[in-house]
CSV table of C-alpha atoms in Angstrom, one decimal:
chain,number,residue,atom,x,y,z
A,50,MET,CA,0.0,0.0,0.0
A,51,ARG,CA,1.1,3.5,-0.8
A,52,LEU,CA,-0.6,6.5,0.9
A,53,THR,CA,-2.5,9.0,-1.2
A,54,PRO,CA,-1.9,12.8,-0.6
A,55,GLU,CA,-5.2,12.9,1.2
A,56,GLN,CA,-4.2,10.1,3.5
A,57,GLU,CA,-0.9,11.7,4.3
A,58,ALA,CA,-2.7,15.0,5.1
A,59,MET,CA,-5.0,13.0,7.5
A,60,ALA,CA,-2.0,11.5,9.2
A,61,ALA,CA,-0.4,14.9,9.6
A,62,ALA,CA,-3.6,16.3,11.2
A,63,VAL,CA,-3.6,13.4,13.6
A,64,GLU,CA,0.0,14.1,14.5
A,65,ASP,CA,-0.9,17.8,15.1
A,66,GLN,CA,-3.5,16.7,17.7
A,67,TRP,CA,-1.1,14.4,19.5
A,68,LEU,CA,1.7,17.0,19.4
A,69,ALA,CA,-0.6,19.5,21.1
A,70,ALA,CA,-1.4,16.8,23.8
A,71,ALA,CA,2.3,16.1,24.2
A,72,LEU,CA,3.1,19.7,24.9
A,73,ASP,CA,-0.1,20.5,27.0
A,74,THR,CA,0.5,22.3,30.3
A,75,ALA,CA,-3.1,22.1,31.6
A,76,PRO,CA,-3.7,20.2,34.9
A,77,ALA,CA,-4.1,16.5,34.4
A,78,GLY,CA,-7.6,15.2,33.7
A,79,ARG,CA,-7.5,12.8,36.6
A,80,PRO,CA,-10.8,10.8,36.2
A,81,ALA,CA,-10.1,10.2,32.5
A,82,ALA,CA,-6.5,9.3,33.1
A,83,GLU,CA,-7.5,6.8,35.9
A,84,ALA,CA,-10.1,5.3,33.6
A,85,GLY,CA,-7.4,4.9,30.9
A,86,VAL,CA,-5.1,3.2,33.4
A,87,ARG,CA,-7.7,0.7,34.4
A,88,GLU,CA,-8.5,0.0,30.7
A,89,ALA,CA,-4.8,-0.4,29.9
A,90,TYR,CA,-4.6,-3.1,32.7
A,91,ARG,CA,-7.6,-4.9,31.4
A,92,GLN,CA,-6.3,-4.8,27.8
A,93,ALA,CA,-3.1,-6.4,29.0
A,94,GLY,CA,-5.0,-9.2,30.7
A,95,LEU,CA,-4.1,-7.9,34.2
A,96,PRO,CA,-6.3,-7.1,37.2
A,97,GLU,CA,-7.0,-3.4,37.6
A,98,PRO,CA,-4.7,-1.7,40.1
A,99,GLU,CA,-5.9,-1.7,43.7
A,100,ARG,CA,-5.0,1.9,44.1
A,101,ILE,CA,-3.8,4.8,41.9
A,102,TYR,CA,-1.6,7.5,43.5
A,103,TRP,CA,-1.0,11.0,42.1
A,104,LEU,CA,2.3,12.9,42.4
A,105,GLY,CA,3.2,16.4,41.2
A,106,SER,CA,6.1,15.6,38.8
A,107,PRO,CA,8.0,12.8,37.2
A,108,ARG,CA,10.8,13.3,39.8
A,109,ALA,CA,8.3,12.7,42.6
A,110,GLY,CA,6.8,9.8,40.6
A,111,ALA,CA,10.1,8.0,40.4
A,112,MET,CA,10.7,8.6,44.1
A,113,ALA,CA,7.3,7.2,44.9
A,114,ALA,CA,8.0,4.1,42.7
A,115,ALA,CA,11.2,3.5,44.6
A,116,ILE,CA,9.4,3.9,48.0
A,117,LEU,CA,6.6,1.6,46.9
A,118,ALA,CA,9.0,-1.0,45.4
A,119,SER,CA,9.7,-2.5,48.8
A,120,GLY,CA,6.8,-0.9,50.6
A,121,THR,CA,9.0,-0.4,53.8
A,122,PRO,CA,11.6,2.3,53.1
A,123,ASN,CA,14.0,3.0,55.9
A,124,GLN,CA,14.0,6.7,56.3
A,125,ALA,CA,17.4,6.8,58.0
A,126,SER,CA,19.0,4.9,55.1
A,127,ASP,CA,17.4,7.3,52.6
A,128,ALA,CA,19.0,10.2,54.5
A,129,GLN,CA,22.4,8.5,54.2
A,130,SER,CA,21.9,8.1,50.4
A,131,VAL,CA,21.3,11.7,49.6
A,132,HIS,CA,23.6,14.7,49.6
A,133,ASP,CA,21.7,17.6,51.1
A,134,ALA,CA,18.8,18.2,53.5
A,135,PRO,CA,16.3,19.6,51.0
A,136,SER,CA,16.3,16.3,49.2
A,137,VAL,CA,15.6,14.4,52.4
A,138,HIS,CA,12.6,16.7,52.9
A,139,ASP,CA,11.5,15.9,49.3
A,140,ALA,CA,11.6,12.2,50.1
A,141,GLN,CA,9.5,12.7,53.2
A,142,SER,CA,7.0,14.9,51.2
A,143,VAL,CA,6.5,12.1,48.8
A,144,ARG,CA,5.8,9.6,51.6
A,145,ASP,CA,3.4,12.2,53.1
A,146,ALA,CA,1.6,12.5,49.8
A,147,LEU,CA,1.3,8.7,49.5
A,148,THR,CA,0.1,8.4,53.1
A,149,ARG,CA,-2.6,11.1,52.5
A,150,GLN,CA,-3.8,9.1,49.6
A,151,GLY,CA,-4.2,5.9,51.6
A,152,TRP,CA,-0.8,4.2,51.5
A,153,THR,CA,0.3,2.3,54.6
A,154,PRO,CA,4.0,1.7,55.0
A,155,GLY,CA,4.6,-2.0,54.3
A,156,GLN,CA,2.4,-2.0,51.2
A,157,SER,CA,4.3,-2.6,48.0
A,158,MET,CA,3.1,-1.7,44.4
A,159,GLY,CA,4.5,-5.1,43.3
A,160,PRO,CA,6.8,-5.7,40.3
A,161,SER,CA,6.6,-3.4,37.3
A,162,VAL,CA,4.2,-4.5,34.6
A,163,ARG,CA,5.4,-1.9,32.1
A,164,ARG,CA,6.2,-4.7,29.6
A,165,GLN,CA,2.7,-6.1,29.7
A,166,ILE,CA,1.1,-2.6,29.7
A,167,ARG,CA,3.2,-0.8,27.1
A,168,THR,CA,5.9,-2.9,25.3
A,169,GLU,CA,3.9,-5.9,24.3
A,170,PRO,CA,0.7,-4.1,23.2
A,171,TRP,CA,2.9,-1.7,21.1
A,172,ALA,CA,4.7,-4.7,19.4
A,173,ALA,CA,1.4,-6.5,18.7
A,174,ALA,CA,-0.2,-3.3,17.3
A,175,ARG,CA,2.9,-2.7,15.1
A,176,GLU,CA,2.7,-6.2,13.7
A,177,ARG,CA,-0.9,-5.8,12.8
A,178,ALA,CA,-0.4,-2.4,11.3
A,179,SER,CA,2.6,-3.5,9.2
A,180,ALA,CA,0.6,-6.5,7.9
A,181,ALA,CA,-2.4,-4.3,7.0
A,182,LEU,CA,-0.4,-1.5,5.3
A,183,GLY,CA,2.6,-3.4,4.1
A,184,PRO,CA,6.2,-2.3,5.0
A,185,GLU,CA,6.2,0.6,2.6
A,186,GLY,CA,2.8,1.9,3.7
A,187,TRP,CA,3.7,1.6,7.4
A,188,ALA,CA,7.0,3.4,6.9
A,189,GLN,CA,5.2,6.2,4.9
A,190,LEU,CA,2.6,6.5,7.6
A,191,GLY,CA,5.2,6.7,10.3
A,192,ALA,CA,6.9,9.5,8.5
A,193,ALA,CA,3.7,11.4,7.9
A,194,ALA,CA,2.3,11.0,11.4
A,195,GLY,CA,5.2,10.9,13.8
A,196,ARG,CA,8.6,12.0,12.4
A,197,ARG,CA,8.2,15.7,13.2
A,198,SER,CA,6.7,15.3,16.7
A,199,TRP,CA,9.3,12.7,17.7
A,200,GLU,CA,12.1,15.2,17.2
A,201,LEU,CA,10.1,18.0,18.9
A,202,VAL,CA,8.9,16.0,21.9
A,203,MET,CA,11.2,13.0,22.5
A,204,ASP,CA,14.5,14.6,21.4
A,205,ARG,CA,14.0,18.1,22.6
A,206,VAL,CA,11.7,17.8,25.7
A,207,ALA,CA,11.2,14.3,27.1
A,208,GLY,CA,14.8,13.3,26.5
A,209,ARG,CA,16.1,16.4,28.3
A,210,ILE,CA,13.7,15.7,31.2
A,211,ARG,CA,15.0,12.1,31.4
A,212,LEU,CA,18.6,13.2,31.4
A,213,ARG,CA,18.1,15.8,34.1
A,214,LEU,CA,16.0,13.4,36.2
A,215,GLY,CA,18.8,10.8,36.0
A,216,GLU,CA,21.3,13.4,37.2
A,217,ASP,CA,19.1,14.7,40.0
A,218,LEU,CA,18.0,11.3,41.3
A,219,THR,CA,21.6,10.0,41.3
A,220,ALA,CA,22.6,12.9,43.6
A,221,ASP,CA,19.5,13.1,45.7
A,222,PHE,CA,17.7,9.7,45.8
A,223,PRO,CA,19.9,7.0,44.1
A,224,THR,CA,17.4,4.2,44.6
A,225,ALA,CA,14.9,6.1,42.5
A,226,ARG,CA,17.0,6.4,39.4
A,227,PRO,CA,16.5,2.7,38.2
A,228,ARG,CA,12.8,3.4,38.4
A,229,LEU,CA,13.1,5.7,35.4
A,230,LEU,CA,13.5,2.5,33.3
A,231,ASP,CA,9.9,1.6,34.4
A,232,ALA,CA,8.4,4.9,33.4
A,233,ILE,CA,5.6,5.1,30.9
A,234,TYR,CA,5.7,8.5,29.3
A,235,GLY,CA,2.1,9.5,29.3
A,236,GLN,CA,1.5,12.6,27.2
A,237,HIS,CA,4.9,12.1,25.5
A,238,ASP,CA,3.8,8.7,24.2
A,239,GLY,CA,1.6,10.6,21.8
A,240,VAL,CA,4.6,10.8,19.4
A,241,TRP,CA,4.1,7.1,18.6
A,242,LEU,CA,0.4,6.7,19.4
A,243,SER,CA,-0.3,9.2,16.6
A,244,THR,CA,0.9,6.8,14.0
A,245,PHE,CA,-1.3,4.0,15.3
A,246,GLU,CA,-4.3,6.3,15.4
A,247,ALA,CA,-3.7,7.3,11.8
A,248,ALA,CA,-3.4,3.6,10.9
A,249,ASP,CA,-6.6,2.8,12.7
A,250,ARG,CA,-8.4,5.4,10.5
A,251,LEU,CA,-7.2,3.6,7.4
A,252,HIS,CA,-7.9,0.1,8.8
A,253,SER,CA,-10.3,0.0,11.7
A,254,GLY,CA,-9.1,-2.1,14.7
A,255,LEU,CA,-5.4,-1.3,14.6
A,256,MET,CA,-5.7,0.7,17.9
A,257,ALA,CA,-7.0,-2.4,19.7
A,258,GLY,CA,-5.0,-2.9,22.8
A,259,LEU,CA,-3.7,0.7,22.8
A,260,THR,CA,-6.9,2.7,23.7
A,261,GLY,CA,-6.2,2.6,27.4
A,262,LEU,CA,-2.6,3.9,26.9
A,263,ALA,CA,-4.0,6.6,24.6
A,264,ALA,CA,-6.5,7.8,27.2
A,265,VAL,CA,-3.8,8.1,29.8
A,266,ALA,CA,-1.5,10.0,27.3
A,267,ARG,CA,-4.3,12.5,26.5
A,268,HIS,CA,-4.8,13.3,30.2
A,269,CYS,CA,-1.6,13.2,32.3
A,270,GLY,CA,2.2,13.0,32.5
A,271,TRP,CA,4.6,10.2,33.1
A,272,TRP,CA,3.3,7.2,35.1
A,273,TRP,CA,4.4,3.9,36.6
A,274,ALA,CA,2.5,0.6,36.5
A,275,GLY,CA,2.9,-2.0,39.2
A,276,ALA,CA,1.2,-5.3,39.7
A,277,ARG,CA,-0.9,-3.8,42.6
A,278,PHE,CA,-0.6,0.0,42.4
A,279,ALA,CA,-0.2,2.6,39.7
A,280,ILE,CA,1.5,6.0,40.1
A,281,LEU,CA,0.4,8.9,37.9
A,282,THR,CA,1.9,12.4,37.7
A,283,GLU,CA,0.9,15.8,36.6
A,284,ARG,CA,1.8,17.4,33.3
A,285,PRO,CA,4.2,20.4,33.5
A,286,SER,CA,2.5,23.7,34.5
A,287,LEU,CA,5.0,25.6,32.3
A,288,LEU,CA,6.8,24.7,29.2
A,289,ALA,CA,9.0,27.3,27.4
A,290,ARG,CA,10.7,26.6,24.0
A,291,ASP,CA,12.5,28.7,21.4
A,292,ASN,CA,11.5,29.1,17.8
A,293,VAL,CA,12.8,25.6,16.8
A,294,GLY,CA,11.3,23.8,19.7
A,295,ARG,CA,14.2,23.6,22.1
A,296,LEU,CA,13.7,24.1,25.8
A,297,HIS,CA,14.7,27.7,26.4
A,298,ARG,CA,14.1,30.5,28.9
A,299,GLY,CA,16.4,33.1,30.4
A,300,GLU,CA,14.3,34.6,33.1
A,301,GLY,CA,13.1,31.3,34.8
A,302,PRO,CA,12.8,27.6,34.4
A,303,ALA,CA,11.9,26.2,30.9
A,304,ILE,CA,9.9,23.4,32.5
A,305,GLU,CA,8.1,23.6,35.8
A,306,TYR,CA,5.8,21.2,37.5
A,307,PRO,CA,3.0,21.8,40.1
A,308,ASP,CA,5.1,20.5,43.0
A,309,GLY,CA,8.0,22.9,42.2
A,310,TYR,CA,10.3,20.6,40.3
A,311,ALA,CA,11.9,22.6,37.5
A,312,LEU,CA,14.4,22.3,34.7
A,313,TRP,CA,16.3,25.4,33.5
A,314,ALA,CA,17.6,25.4,29.9
A,315,TRP,CA,19.1,27.7,27.4
A,316,ARG,CA,18.6,26.8,23.7
A,317,GLY,CA,18.0,23.2,24.5
A,318,MET,CA,20.9,22.8,27.0
A,319,PRO,CA,19.8,22.1,30.6
A,320,ILE,CA,21.7,24.3,33.0
A,321,PRO,CA,22.2,24.1,36.8
A,322,THR,CA,19.8,26.1,38.9
A,323,ASP,CA,22.6,28.0,40.6
A,324,LEU,CA,23.9,29.2,37.2
A,325,ALA,CA,20.4,30.1,36.1
A,326,ALA,CA,20.1,32.3,39.1
A,327,GLU,CA,23.3,34.1,38.1
A,328,LEU,CA,22.3,34.8,34.5
A,329,PRO,CA,20.6,38.2,35.2
A,330,HIS,CA,23.7,39.3,37.1
A,331,LEU,CA,26.6,38.1,35.0
A,332,THR,CA,29.8,40.0,34.6
A,333,ALA,CA,32.7,39.6,32.1
A,334,ASP,CA,34.9,38.5,34.9
A,335,ARG,CA,32.5,35.8,36.0
A,336,ILE,CA,32.2,34.5,32.4
A,337,GLY,CA,36.0,34.5,32.0
A,338,ALA,CA,36.4,32.5,35.3
A,339,GLU,CA,34.0,29.7,34.1
A,340,SER,CA,36.0,26.5,33.4
A,341,ASN,CA,33.2,24.6,31.7
A,342,ALA,CA,33.2,25.6,28.0
A,343,GLU,CA,29.5,24.6,27.5
A,344,LEU,CA,28.3,26.6,30.4
A,345,ARG,CA,30.5,29.5,29.3
A,346,ARG,CA,28.8,29.5,25.9
A,347,VAL,CA,25.4,29.7,27.7
A,348,MET,CA,26.7,32.7,29.7
A,349,LEU,CA,28.0,34.4,26.5
A,350,GLU,CA,24.7,34.0,24.6
A,351,HIS,CA,22.8,35.5,27.6
A,352,PHE,CA,25.3,38.2,28.3
A,353,GLY,CA,25.8,39.1,24.6
A,354,TYR,CA,28.9,38.4,22.5
A,355,GLU,CA,29.5,42.0,21.5
A,356,ARG,CA,29.2,43.2,25.1
A,357,TYR,CA,31.6,40.6,26.3
A,358,LEU,CA,34.1,41.5,23.6
A,359,GLN,CA,34.0,45.1,24.7
A,360,GLU,CA,34.2,44.5,28.4
A,361,ALA,CA,36.8,41.7,28.3
A,362,GLY,CA,39.3,43.6,26.2
A,363,ALA,CA,39.2,42.0,22.8
A,364,ARG,CA,41.7,43.3,20.3
A,365,SER,CA,41.2,44.4,16.8
A,366,LEU,CA,42.8,42.1,14.2
A,367,HIS,CA,41.8,43.9,11.0
A,368,GLN,CA,39.7,46.7,9.6
A,369,ASP,CA,38.6,47.4,6.0
A,370,ASP,CA,35.6,48.9,4.3
A,371,THR,CA,33.4,45.9,5.3
A,372,GLY,CA,34.0,46.3,9.1
A,373,THR,CA,36.3,45.5,12.0
A,374,LEU,CA,37.5,42.0,13.0
A,375,TRP,CA,37.8,41.4,16.7
A,376,PHE,CA,39.6,38.6,18.5
A,377,LEU,CA,39.4,37.3,22.1
A,378,PRO,CA,41.0,34.1,23.4
A,379,LEU,CA,38.9,31.9,25.6
A,380,THR,CA,40.5,29.5,28.1
A,381,GLY,CA,39.7,25.9,27.2
A,382,ASP,CA,37.7,26.8,24.1
A,383,GLU,CA,38.2,28.2,20.6
A,384,PRO,CA,38.8,32.0,20.4
A,385,LEU,CA,35.8,34.3,20.1
A,386,VAL,CA,36.2,36.0,16.7
A,387,MET,CA,33.6,38.5,15.4
A,388,VAL,CA,33.2,41.1,12.7
A,389,GLU,CA,31.7,44.4,13.7
A,390,VAL,CA,29.7,45.8,10.7
A,391,VAL,CA,27.7,49.0,10.2
A,392,ASN,CA,24.4,48.8,8.4
A,393,ALA,CA,24.7,50.7,5.1
A,394,THR,CA,21.1,52.0,5.4
A,395,PRO,CA,20.6,54.6,8.1
A,396,GLU,CA,17.8,54.4,10.6
A,397,PRO,CA,14.9,56.9,10.4
A,398,ASP,CA,16.7,59.0,13.1
A,399,GLY,CA,19.8,59.2,10.9
A,400,THR,CA,21.9,56.7,13.0
A,401,SER,CA,23.4,53.5,11.6
A,402,ARG,CA,22.8,50.2,13.4
A,403,VAL,CA,25.9,48.1,14.3
A,404,TYR,CA,25.8,44.3,13.8
A,405,TRP,CA,28.2,41.7,15.2
A,406,LEU,CA,28.8,38.5,13.2
A,407,ARG,CA,30.5,35.5,14.8
A,408,VAL,CA,33.0,33.9,12.3
A,409,PRO,CA,35.4,31.0,12.4
A,410,PRO,CA,38.5,31.4,14.6
A,411,SER,CA,40.7,31.1,11.5
A,412,THR,CA,39.3,34.3,10.0
A,413,ARG,CA,42.0,36.9,9.4
A,414,THR,CA,40.3,39.8,7.7
A,415,ALA,CA,37.0,41.5,8.1
A,416,ARG,CA,36.1,40.9,4.4
A,417,GLU,CA,36.8,37.2,4.8
A,418,GLY,CA,34.5,37.0,7.8
A,419,VAL,CA,31.6,38.9,6.1
A,420,ALA,CA,32.0,36.8,3.0
A,421,TRP,CA,31.9,33.6,5.1
A,422,THR,CA,28.5,34.5,6.4
A,423,PHE,CA,27.2,34.5,2.8
A,424,GLY,CA,29.0,31.3,1.9
A,425,LEU,CA,31.5,33.1,-0.3
A,426,THR,CA,35.2,33.6,-0.6
A,427,PRO,CA,36.7,37.1,0.0
A,428,GLU,CA,37.3,37.4,-3.8
A,429,GLU,CA,33.6,36.5,-4.6
A,430,TYR,CA,32.2,38.9,-2.1
A,431,ARG,CA,32.0,42.2,-4.0
A,432,PRO,CA,28.5,43.7,-3.5
A,433,GLN,CA,27.5,46.4,-5.9
A,434,VAL,CA,24.7,47.8,-3.7
A,435,GLN,CA,24.2,47.4,0.0
A,436,THR,CA,20.9,47.8,1.7
């Protein structure tokens, strides 16, 4: 089977709907999500969970899964496994949240049933869809209904959350980190559910076994499935991205959850909270003292390259009719080399705007740098008119 343009358009529309769900920041629809969990258990041939617990973030969810894994966590040993007091309080707050919802210490959620709930139904549905559509049709449908959202959601959002959670839990609650392997991604699973829903519209019945998972994905964040209990978490209450979908925010966290867990990021790169707090107050000296090259680049982008060149004492390498080439060495990184150019067209008030163009460190003349920004050699760059 090969999809028609109309079928591809249908698949893209389905993807748009699931992409919106994957990036939704509204409070979880708890009754609908819980109904979806029970349906997912039934579809997997499992008894419905005895109890469903709610936590405010995937971090709290992973901690709850660790606490409920044995059912009888030793609070003293937890305190020994973490590195600072606030994290101990976080662990206690998770226990308190579970207790308020009816958990009694000693009760275990049982072994993870993620394989039965998510992995096996996905594999069975994929086999049915591939048989119905044929290898070519299935691949074409996957490209039409999931390729764009996979990059925007799994690569640029969910993957970053998972990376930061792994780091945070390793430092604060080590026994919870392995529980990330048991997580079901809730709203972020929409990036693959969209392809199956589009397939179901072409051949009815291909969503069989996935409707429970789909209901949970439409209504909440990450979750954990145990043989006895399930743990569901809220969606983020804030999600800030740049124009290409990367996590990005300079004046606060790029992701924040209702319980206060947050992730700071600059153009897709997660940054430590202490650095994030420094960004509004950066100085050239502080940037120069940073030994981590990646963090220094974040600082430079926030501070402004041209401002840093001016305040850090860059030297002029070359000047011609195209502009001025500036050079500044950076410890542990390639030099900062930029061309200062003046806009040929004056502003309405008669002033001329100045632009700064970052160019390769090997650049030796201003003309060479400006030409490079156009993909030309210095000899080829000979504009007749500038606007």
